[in-house]
Coordinates of N, CA and C in Angstrom, one line a residue:
L1 N -9.3 5.0 94.5 CA -9.8 5.1 93.1 C -11.0 6.1 93.3
A2 N -11.9 6.3 94.0 CA -12.7 6.7 94.3 C -13.4 7.8 93.8
G3 N -14.5 9.0 93.6 CA -14.6 9.2 92.6 C -13.4 9.7 91.0
S4 N -13.3 8.8 90.4 CA -12.4 8.3 89.2 C -13.4 8.4 88.6
E5 N -14.8 7.9 88.6 CA -15.7 7.8 87.2 C -15.9 9.7 87.2
E6 N -15.8 10.6 87.9 CA -16.1 12.0 88.0 C -14.7 12.9 86.6
H7 N -13.9 11.6 87.1 CA -12.5 13.0 86.1 C -12.3 11.6 84.7
S8 N -13.6 10.6 84.6 CA -13.0 10.0 83.2 C -14.8 9.9 82.7
G9 N -15.9 10.2 83.5 CA -17.3 10.3 83.1 C -17.7 9.1 82.5
S10 N -17.2 8.0 83.3 CA -17.3 7.0 83.8 C -17.5 5.3 84.7
S11 N -18.1 4.3 84.6 CA -17.7 4.1 85.9 C -17.1 4.0 87.2
P12 N -17.0 3.6 88.0 CA -15.9 4.1 88.9 C -14.7 2.9 88.5
K13 N -13.4 3.2 89.5 CA -12.4 2.1 88.1 C -12.4 1.7 89.4
T14 N -12.3 0.2 89.6 CA -12.0 -0.9 90.2 C -10.4 -1.7 90.2
A15 N -9.7 -1.7 91.3 CA -8.8 -3.1 91.0 C -8.6 -3.7 89.9
S16 N -9.9 -4.3 89.5 CA -9.7 -5.5 88.6 C -9.8 -4.5 87.2
S17 N -11.0 -3.5 87.2 CA -10.3 -2.8 85.4 C -9.4 -2.4 85.8
C18 N -8.4 -1.8 86.8 CA -7.3 -1.0 86.8 C -6.3 -2.8 86.2
M19 N -6.5 -3.7 86.4 CA -5.8 -5.2 86.4 C -5.1 -5.4 84.7
N20 N -7.0 -4.9 84.0 CA -7.6 -5.0 82.8 C -7.4 -4.5 82.0
R21 N -6.9 -3.0 82.5 CA -5.8 -2.3 81.4 C -4.6 -1.9 81.4
W22 N -4.3 -2.4 82.3 CA -3.0 -2.8 82.2 C -2.3 -3.7 81.9
G23 N -3.3 -5.4 81.4 CA -2.8 -5.9 80.4 C -2.7 -6.1 79.3
A24 N -4.1 -5.4 78.9 CA -4.3 -4.8 77.5 C -2.9 -3.9 77.1
L25 N -2.8 -2.9 78.3 CA -1.2 -1.6 77.5 C 0.3 -3.0 77.8
K26 N -0.1 -3.7 78.2 CA 1.2 -4.4 78.2 C 1.1 -5.0 77.1
K27 N 0.6 -5.8 76.0 CA 0.3 -6.5 75.3 C 0.3 -6.2 73.8
D28 N 0.4 -4.5 73.8 CA -0.4 -3.9 72.8 C 1.0 -3.3 73.0
Y29 N 1.6 -3.3 73.6 CA 3.8 -2.5 73.8 C 4.4 -3.9 73.3
R30 N 4.0 -4.5 74.2 CA 4.6 -6.2 72.9 C 4.8 -6.3 71.4
E31 N 3.6 -6.6 71.5 CA 3.1 -6.0 70.0 C 3.8 -5.2 68.7
V32 N 3.8 -4.3 69.2 CA 4.4 -2.6 68.6 C 6.1 -2.9 69.0
K33 N 6.7 -3.5 69.2 CA 8.1 -3.5 70.0 C 8.3 -5.3 69.4
V34 N 7.5 -6.2 69.3 CA 8.4 -8.1 67.9 C 7.8 -6.2 66.2
I35 N 6.6 -5.3 65.8 CA 6.5 -5.1 64.6 C 8.2 -4.4 64.7
L36 N 8.1 -3.2 65.4 CA 9.5 -2.2 65.5 C 11.0 -3.1 65.4
G37 N 11.2 -4.4 65.8 CA 11.7 -5.2 65.8 C 12.1 -6.0 64.9
K38 N 11.1 -5.7 63.7 CA 11.3 -6.9 62.7 C 11.9 -5.5 61.3
S39 N 12.6 -5.9 59.9 CA 13.0 -5.4 59.2 C 12.0 -4.4 58.3
G40 N 13.1 -2.9 58.3 CA 11.3 -2.3 57.5 C 11.0 -1.4 58.2
F41 N 10.6 -2.0 59.5 CA 9.4 -1.2 60.5 C 10.3 0.4 61.1
G42 N 9.6 1.4 61.5 CA 9.9 2.6 61.9 C 9.5 3.1 62.9
W43 N 9.4 3.8 63.5 CA 8.4 4.8 64.9 C 8.4 6.4 64.1
D44 N 7.2 7.1 64.3 CA 7.1 7.7 64.9 C 7.1 9.1 65.5
A45 N 7.7 9.3 66.0 CA 7.1 10.0 67.5 C 6.0 10.9 67.1
Q46 N 6.8 11.8 66.5 CA 5.5 13.1 66.2 C 4.1 12.3 66.5
K47 N 3.9 10.8 65.2 CA 2.6 10.9 65.7 C 2.0 9.7 66.6
N48 N 3.5 8.6 67.2 CA 3.0 7.7 67.8 C 2.9 6.8 66.8
V49 N 3.1 5.8 65.9 CA 2.6 4.7 64.9 C 4.2 4.7 64.5
L50 N 3.6 3.4 64.2 CA 4.6 2.3 63.8 C 4.9 2.8 61.9
T51 N 6.0 2.9 60.9 CA 6.2 3.2 59.5 C 6.7 2.5 59.2
A52 N 6.5 1.9 58.0 CA 6.9 0.7 56.4 C 6.3 1.4 55.5
E53 N 6.6 0.6 54.4 CA 6.7 0.7 53.1 C 5.1 -0.3 53.0
D54 N 4.2 0.0 52.0 CA 3.1 -0.8 52.5 C 3.5 -2.5 52.1
S55 N 4.6 -3.0 51.1 CA 5.2 -4.1 51.2 C 5.5 -4.7 51.9
V56 N 6.8 -4.0 53.3 CA 6.6 -4.3 54.3 C 5.2 -5.1 55.2
W57 N 4.0 -4.2 55.3 CA 3.2 -4.2 55.9 C 2.1 -5.1 55.5
K58 N 1.9 -5.2 54.2 CA 1.5 -7.1 53.9 C 1.8 -7.9 54.0
D59 N 3.4 -7.9 54.2 CA 4.4 -10.0 54.5 C 3.9 -9.7 56.0
L60 N 3.3 -8.8 57.0 CA 3.8 -9.3 58.3 C 2.2 -9.0 58.3
I61 N 1.0 -8.2 57.4 CA -0.1 -8.8 57.7 C -1.0 -10.3 56.9
K62 N 0.0 -10.6 56.1 CA -0.6 -11.7 55.8 C 0.0 -13.4 56.5
K63 N 1.2 -13.1 57.5 CA 1.4 -13.9 58.7 C 0.9 -13.5 60.0
H64 N 0.6 -12.3 60.0 CA -0.2 -12.2 61.6 C -1.0 -10.9 60.9
P65 N -2.6 -11.4 59.7 CA -3.6 -10.7 60.7 C -4.2 -10.1 61.7
T66 N -3.7 -9.9 62.9 CA -4.2 -9.6 63.7 C -3.8 -8.0 63.9
L67 N -2.0 -8.2 64.0 CA -1.4 -6.9 63.6 C -1.7 -5.6 63.1
N68 N -3.0 -6.1 61.7 CA -3.2 -5.2 61.3 C -3.6 -3.7 61.7
R69 N -4.4 -4.0 63.2 CA -4.4 -2.9 63.6 C -3.8 -1.5 63.7
W70 N -2.2 -2.2 64.1 CA -0.9 -0.8 64.2 C -0.5 -0.2 62.9
R71 N -1.0 -0.7 61.7 CA -1.0 0.5 60.5 C -1.5 1.3 60.6
K72 N -2.4 1.6 61.0 CA -3.0 3.1 60.5 C -3.1 3.7 62.3
N73 N -3.7 2.6 63.7 CA -3.4 3.5 65.1 C -2.6 3.7 65.8
P74 N -2.3 4.6 66.0 CA -1.2 4.9 67.1 C -1.4 4.7 68.1
F75 N -0.3 4.7 68.7 CA -0.1 3.9 70.9 C 1.1 4.8 71.3
P76 N 0.1 5.7 71.6 CA 1.1 7.2 71.8 C 1.7 6.6 73.3
C77 N 1.4 5.4 74.6 CA 1.5 5.0 75.6 C 2.9 4.4 75.4
F78 N 3.9 4.5 74.0 CA 4.7 3.2 73.5 C 5.9 4.3 74.6
D79 N 6.5 4.6 74.7 CA 7.6 5.2 75.1 C 7.4 4.9 76.5
D80 N 6.6 6.0 77.1 CA 6.1 6.0 78.4 C 5.9 4.8 79.3
M81 N 5.4 3.6 78.4 CA 5.3 1.6 78.4 C 7.0 1.5 78.7
A82 N 8.1 1.9 77.9 CA 9.5 1.7 77.5 C 10.3 1.8 78.3
D83 N 9.5 3.1 79.2 CA 10.2 3.9 80.5 C 10.4 2.8 81.8
L84 N 9.0 2.4 81.8 CA 8.4 1.0 82.3 C 9.4 -0.2 82.3

């Protein structure tokens, strides 16, 4: 990991920071996968975003407010994470 800061423009990567990032990616993947398993949701592979009618989103967000972030935010690693 030496020299990684030169490529990323930030601080050097450590084993701990890599483990934290991997944990966050797994959490995000699980959330998106659970949402995709619910009725009314789809996946736009071009934009890497979840798709659904507004009423479907409203029902989900009412029950799980923390999942609101997936309404607009893409998850470009989804297909790669599925392969892993």
